[in-house]
Amino acid sequence: MKIILVSLDTLRASRLSGYGYGKSTSPHLDQIARDGVLFERAYAADIPTEVAHTGVFTGKIGLTTGVISHGSDLTHLPKSVEWLPNLLRSAGFTTGAVDNMYQLKEWFARGYNYYINSVGGNRWIDGRKVNDLALPWIEQHQDESFFLFLHYWDAHTPYLPPESYIPQFYAESKDPFDPSNKSMEPAYNHTAYPFFKHHHYDLVGQVTDTDYYDALYDAEIRYLDDRLKELDDHLHKLGIQEETLLVLFGDHGESLTEHDIYWDHCGLYEQTVHVPIIMRWPGRIAGGRRVPGLVQQVDLLPTLLDAVRREAPAGIDVSKLTDPAGLDGINLWQAIEGESDGAHETIYLSECAWQAARGIRTGRYKFIRTYDSGPFTRPPRELYDLVLDPEEKVNLAESNPALAESFEQQLDEVVSRKLGGRPDPMVQQLQERGLPFRRRIEQILAESGMSWEEWQRNPDREKFDNATLAHSRAKSH
């Protein structure tokens, strides 16, 4: 038995053709889904990358583990917390990863016989590099029961797809640098601009058309889809595709200008928390199944452990694969086999990086409570009817205060129950360190001789660019 768990970083569900998108971004992912199961309403309980993956590998949300913030020096995951690669290795699987999250936190390398760090000279990681590292490993271990984790970053900023992928999504007759197009002005004069100037905008060029950035994102997904086809073709060539449980998930999505968020993954809105989850296991999962109900990433751990117990492969001690205590994840096999529509009535949501907020997602409603809005302007409470308002444009918190209050009480009860008397890690983070990404902006501003307060009063792109240039010249002399 082989298990390949694939993280598709920053992949927004609604931008995949298999999830209803009108453009052909994901033909091979769509084929995998037709051969297996697609979860229509899968969610990231915690965002972004660091906390989402911690949830996947523990089967527990951040309130349970205490890991709620991305990029925080307060974060710690005790080695006593059971970890999926550790569990599988102890049962007899050979465990491997092609990943770079060890750069974020040490626990992401736990449990692997082989941890291949994909980080290189560039900040971004090309899917071709992931395949160059992964495909030989698969070939070397094809006769073993293995668990392999692969982390693809192509859909993450900076969007730098090969040029040949762009025309499919952006007409060659259009000019992305047209000076008469002013659609980029809100992004360029946003409070978060100092961060994205260095990490995104300068790398792509002086784009004036927001549609071009959206097209680059689509092109990155299409490029990623081809890399996944290469992976799948390799499994077929080796003759192990039929015995491989392939699981693909998005750690979080991406906002493409919605809610004043420009090509980034913050905010507990659907663009960022609704993610793809797709599984294929020939002969064990019937093809064409689409699960309509609510599931979440932390459901993957108990589902994978039960898959091994069902298969009971030779040389694997399934007695060591009992579910860890205190899981928030629920085994998805009933949903996979059509015995239920999903696993959850309610999904708890959380973020603490650009913003600090918590939320609840039910089959119909989304409630969000913001603790710190960071570089954004947010009301303290948001309530959306996702049936009537799927784009979350009409905040019902004031017009329907009774419903908002009931959701707030429900959220308080979830937080209190999960903490079990422990200090609230989000409150601790905000009191002791503040928001990690606001601190990063403050550092960038300070390097250019500006303060957060000065910048927040007037986030003018030209002013910051001039200050940065002057600082750079002074430093060079």
Short mmCIF file of C-alpha atoms in Angstrom, two decimals, residues 50-301:
data_model
loop_
_atom_site.label_atom_id
_atom_site.label_comp_id
_atom_site.label_asym_id
_atom_site.label_seq_id
_atom_site.Cartn_x
_atom_site.Cartn_y
_atom_site.Cartn_z
CA GLU A 50 1.63 26.74 9.22
CA VAL A 51 -1.56 26.24 11.20
CA ALA A 52 -3.43 24.49 8.38
CA HIS A 53 -0.76 21.81 7.98
CA THR A 54 -0.43 21.35 11.72
CA GLY A 55 -4.13 20.52 11.73
CA VAL A 56 -3.77 18.04 8.87
CA PHE A 57 -0.96 16.11 10.58
CA THR A 58 -2.52 16.11 14.07
CA GLY A 59 -6.22 15.79 13.23
CA LYS A 60 -6.82 18.65 15.66
CA ILE A 61 -7.76 22.29 15.18
CA GLY A 62 -5.57 25.07 16.52
CA LEU A 63 -7.68 25.62 19.62
CA THR A 64 -6.87 22.05 20.63
CA THR A 65 -3.14 22.08 19.85
CA GLY A 66 -2.56 25.75 20.73
CA VAL A 67 -1.04 26.37 17.27
CA ILE A 68 -3.19 29.23 15.98
CA SER A 69 -0.77 31.76 14.50
CA HIS A 70 1.41 31.66 11.40
CA GLY A 71 4.94 32.99 11.87
CA SER A 72 4.81 33.41 15.63
CA ASP A 73 7.76 32.77 17.92
CA LEU A 74 5.28 31.88 20.68
CA THR A 75 4.10 28.78 18.85
CA HIS A 76 5.19 25.36 20.08
CA LEU A 77 3.90 21.85 19.39
CA PRO A 78 5.01 19.39 22.08
CA LYS A 79 6.54 16.15 20.85
CA SER A 80 3.90 14.31 22.86
CA VAL A 81 1.25 15.41 20.33
CA GLU A 82 0.69 12.47 18.00
CA TRP A 83 1.70 13.20 14.40
CA LEU A 84 0.55 11.36 11.26
CA PRO A 85 4.01 10.53 9.79
CA ASN A 86 5.13 9.25 13.20
CA LEU A 87 2.06 7.02 13.49
CA LEU A 88 2.56 5.54 10.03
CA ARG A 89 6.29 5.03 10.47
CA SER A 90 5.75 3.24 13.79
CA ALA A 91 3.32 0.89 12.02
CA GLY A 92 5.93 -0.02 9.41
CA PHE A 93 5.50 2.45 6.57
CA THR A 94 8.53 4.03 4.95
CA THR A 95 7.84 7.75 5.31
CA GLY A 96 9.12 10.51 3.06
CA ALA A 97 8.43 14.17 2.30
CA VAL A 98 9.38 16.70 -0.34
CA ASP A 99 8.65 19.87 1.54
CA ASN A 100 10.17 23.04 2.97
CA MET A 101 8.01 23.74 6.03
CA TYR A 102 10.88 22.71 8.28
CA GLN A 103 12.01 26.28 7.55
CA LEU A 104 8.89 27.46 9.38
CA LYS A 105 8.78 25.10 12.35
CA GLU A 106 10.83 22.05 13.27
CA TRP A 107 7.84 19.79 13.85
CA PHE A 108 7.08 19.56 10.14
CA ALA A 109 10.03 17.18 9.72
CA ARG A 110 8.89 14.83 12.47
CA GLY A 111 8.25 11.22 11.67
CA TYR A 112 10.00 10.95 8.31
CA ASN A 113 12.64 8.41 7.34
CA TYR A 114 13.45 10.78 4.45
CA TYR A 115 12.79 14.52 4.59
CA ILE A 116 13.85 16.15 1.32
CA ASN A 117 13.94 19.91 1.79
CA SER A 118 12.74 21.56 -1.42
CA VAL A 119 13.84 25.07 -0.48
CA GLY A 120 16.36 26.57 -2.89
CA GLY A 121 17.88 29.87 -3.89
CA ASN A 122 14.54 31.42 -4.78
CA ARG A 123 11.78 32.24 -2.32
CA TRP A 124 9.29 30.29 -4.40
CA ILE A 125 9.36 26.59 -5.22
CA ASP A 126 8.51 25.34 -8.70
CA GLY A 127 6.42 22.19 -9.02
CA ARG A 128 8.95 20.82 -11.45
CA LYS A 129 11.55 20.87 -8.69
CA VAL A 130 9.16 18.99 -6.40
CA ASN A 131 8.74 16.34 -9.10
CA ASP A 132 12.47 16.18 -9.78
CA LEU A 133 12.94 15.25 -6.13
CA ALA A 134 9.83 13.10 -5.67
CA LEU A 135 9.76 10.89 -8.76
CA PRO A 136 13.16 9.23 -8.16
CA TRP A 137 12.21 8.66 -4.51
CA ILE A 138 9.00 6.93 -5.54
CA GLU A 139 10.91 4.72 -7.95
CA GLN A 140 13.47 3.79 -5.29
CA HIS A 141 10.73 2.80 -2.81
CA GLN A 142 8.12 1.34 -5.19
CA ASP A 143 8.35 -2.12 -3.62
CA GLU A 144 7.65 -0.84 -0.10
CA SER A 145 4.55 0.33 1.72
CA PHE A 146 5.21 4.05 1.90
CA PHE A 147 3.70 7.35 2.94
CA LEU A 148 4.89 10.33 0.91
CA PHE A 149 3.98 13.96 1.56
CA LEU A 150 4.41 16.38 -1.34
CA HIS A 151 4.04 20.15 -1.04
CA TYR A 152 3.45 22.15 -4.23
CA TRP A 153 3.63 25.95 -4.01
CA ASP A 154 2.86 27.01 -7.59
CA ALA A 155 -0.43 28.78 -6.83
CA HIS A 156 1.26 30.90 -4.13
CA THR A 157 2.57 34.38 -4.84
CA PRO A 158 4.60 35.46 -6.67
CA TYR A 159 2.61 34.24 -9.66
CA LEU A 160 5.38 33.51 -12.15
CA PRO A 161 4.07 30.79 -14.47
CA PRO A 162 5.89 29.91 -17.69
CA GLU A 163 4.95 32.46 -20.36
CA SER A 164 3.32 29.77 -22.50
CA TYR A 165 0.59 29.23 -19.89
CA ILE A 166 -0.62 32.84 -19.78
CA PRO A 167 -2.41 33.33 -23.17
CA GLN A 168 -5.01 30.69 -22.27
CA PHE A 169 -6.23 32.99 -19.49
CA TYR A 170 -5.28 36.51 -20.68
CA ALA A 171 -5.83 37.58 -24.27
CA GLU A 172 -2.62 38.47 -26.08
CA SER A 173 -4.40 41.52 -27.51
CA LYS A 174 -4.68 43.01 -24.01
CA ASP A 175 -1.95 45.09 -22.36
CA PRO A 176 -1.42 44.34 -18.66
CA PHE A 177 0.71 47.50 -18.36
CA ASP A 178 -1.78 49.90 -19.99
CA PRO A 179 -1.31 53.23 -18.12
CA SER A 180 -4.96 54.17 -18.65
CA ASN A 181 -6.10 51.15 -16.63
CA LYS A 182 -6.40 52.19 -12.97
CA SER A 183 -7.79 48.95 -11.54
CA MET A 184 -4.57 48.24 -9.60
CA GLU A 185 -4.66 51.50 -7.65
CA PRO A 186 -6.55 50.09 -4.61
CA ALA A 187 -3.96 47.31 -4.31
CA TYR A 188 -0.98 49.59 -4.76
CA ASN A 189 -2.29 52.05 -2.16
CA HIS A 190 -3.36 49.46 0.37
CA THR A 191 -1.95 49.34 3.89
CA ALA A 192 -0.40 45.93 3.13
CA TYR A 193 1.48 47.28 0.07
CA PRO A 194 4.98 47.46 1.67
CA PHE A 195 4.95 43.68 2.13
CA PHE A 196 3.64 42.80 -1.32
CA LYS A 197 5.87 45.28 -3.14
CA HIS A 198 8.93 43.19 -2.27
CA HIS A 199 7.31 39.76 -2.30
CA HIS A 200 5.12 40.07 -5.35
CA TYR A 201 4.60 43.28 -7.30
CA ASP A 202 8.26 44.08 -8.06
CA LEU A 203 8.76 40.53 -9.31
CA VAL A 204 5.88 40.67 -11.79
CA GLY A 205 6.36 44.24 -12.99
CA GLN A 206 4.36 47.45 -13.05
CA VAL A 207 1.04 45.82 -13.87
CA THR A 208 -1.99 48.12 -14.12
CA ASP A 209 -4.72 45.52 -14.81
CA THR A 210 -6.06 43.39 -11.96
CA ASP A 211 -7.39 40.89 -14.50
CA TYR A 212 -3.79 40.09 -15.40
CA TYR A 213 -2.98 39.01 -11.84
CA ASP A 214 -6.09 36.84 -11.79
CA ALA A 215 -4.97 35.31 -15.09
CA LEU A 216 -1.50 34.60 -13.67
CA TYR A 217 -3.13 32.77 -10.77
CA ASP A 218 -5.16 30.66 -13.18
CA ALA A 219 -2.04 29.98 -15.26
CA GLU A 220 -0.19 28.82 -12.15
CA ILE A 221 -2.99 26.37 -11.39
CA ARG A 222 -2.88 25.05 -14.95
CA TYR A 223 0.90 24.63 -14.68
CA LEU A 224 0.46 22.84 -11.34
CA ASP A 225 -2.12 20.55 -12.95
CA ASP A 226 0.48 19.47 -15.51
CA ARG A 227 2.97 18.72 -12.76
CA LEU A 228 0.35 16.53 -11.04
CA LYS A 229 -0.20 14.70 -14.32
CA GLU A 230 3.56 14.03 -14.46
CA LEU A 231 3.37 12.57 -10.97
CA ASP A 232 0.39 10.43 -11.88
CA ASP A 233 1.96 9.25 -15.13
CA HIS A 234 5.01 8.16 -13.15
CA LEU A 235 2.84 6.04 -10.84
CA HIS A 236 1.24 4.46 -13.89
CA LYS A 237 4.62 3.79 -15.53
CA LEU A 238 5.87 2.05 -12.38
CA GLY A 239 2.69 -0.02 -12.14
CA ILE A 240 1.77 1.24 -8.65
CA GLN A 241 -1.08 3.61 -9.47
CA GLU A 242 -3.69 0.98 -8.59
CA GLU A 243 -2.30 0.41 -5.10
CA THR A 244 -1.82 4.08 -4.28
CA LEU A 245 -4.23 6.11 -2.17
CA LEU A 246 -3.80 9.61 -3.57
CA VAL A 247 -5.09 12.46 -1.40
CA LEU A 248 -4.96 16.07 -2.56
CA PHE A 249 -5.93 19.08 -0.46
CA GLY A 250 -5.61 22.85 -0.47
CA ASP A 251 -4.17 24.25 2.75
CA HIS A 252 -6.09 27.49 2.14
CA GLY A 253 -7.40 29.41 -0.83
CA GLU A 254 -6.66 32.86 -2.21
CA SER A 255 -8.55 36.12 -2.35
CA LEU A 256 -8.31 37.79 -5.75
CA THR A 257 -9.31 41.38 -4.76
CA GLU A 258 -12.45 40.28 -2.87
CA HIS A 259 -12.99 41.86 0.54
CA ASP A 260 -10.13 44.33 0.05
CA ILE A 261 -7.61 41.44 -0.03
CA TYR A 262 -5.31 41.49 -3.03
CA TRP A 263 -3.84 38.13 -4.06
CA ASP A 264 -3.33 36.81 -0.58
CA HIS A 265 -4.88 34.37 1.86
CA CYS A 266 -6.37 36.06 4.88
CA GLY A 267 -9.94 36.68 5.95
CA LEU A 268 -12.33 33.89 6.84
CA TYR A 269 -14.28 34.36 3.64
CA GLU A 270 -15.10 31.55 1.23
CA GLN A 271 -12.30 32.49 -1.18
CA THR A 272 -9.75 31.57 1.48
CA VAL A 273 -11.33 28.90 3.68
CA HIS A 274 -13.16 26.82 1.05
CA VAL A 275 -10.53 24.41 -0.27
CA PRO A 276 -10.40 21.37 -2.53
CA ILE A 277 -10.12 17.87 -1.11
CA ILE A 278 -9.97 15.03 -3.64
CA MET A 279 -9.14 11.35 -3.09
CA ARG A 280 -8.53 8.46 -5.45
CA TRP A 281 -7.94 4.83 -4.52
CA PRO A 282 -8.66 2.46 -7.41
CA GLY A 283 -10.85 -0.48 -6.43
CA ARG A 284 -11.53 0.92 -2.94
CA ILE A 285 -13.17 4.29 -3.69
CA ALA A 286 -15.90 4.29 -6.32
CA GLY A 287 -15.35 6.85 -9.04
CA GLY A 288 -17.51 9.91 -9.53
CA ARG A 289 -18.58 10.39 -5.90
CA ARG A 290 -19.16 14.02 -4.89
CA VAL A 291 -19.71 14.63 -1.16
CA PRO A 292 -22.02 17.63 -0.71
CA GLY A 293 -21.76 18.17 3.06
CA LEU A 294 -19.26 19.94 5.30
CA VAL A 295 -15.86 18.38 5.91
CA GLN A 296 -12.55 19.85 7.05
CA GLN A 297 -8.85 19.19 6.71
CA VAL A 298 -8.47 17.67 10.17
CA ASP A 299 -10.74 14.84 9.00
CA LEU A 300 -7.90 13.52 6.84
CA LEU A 301 -5.89 11.94 9.67
#
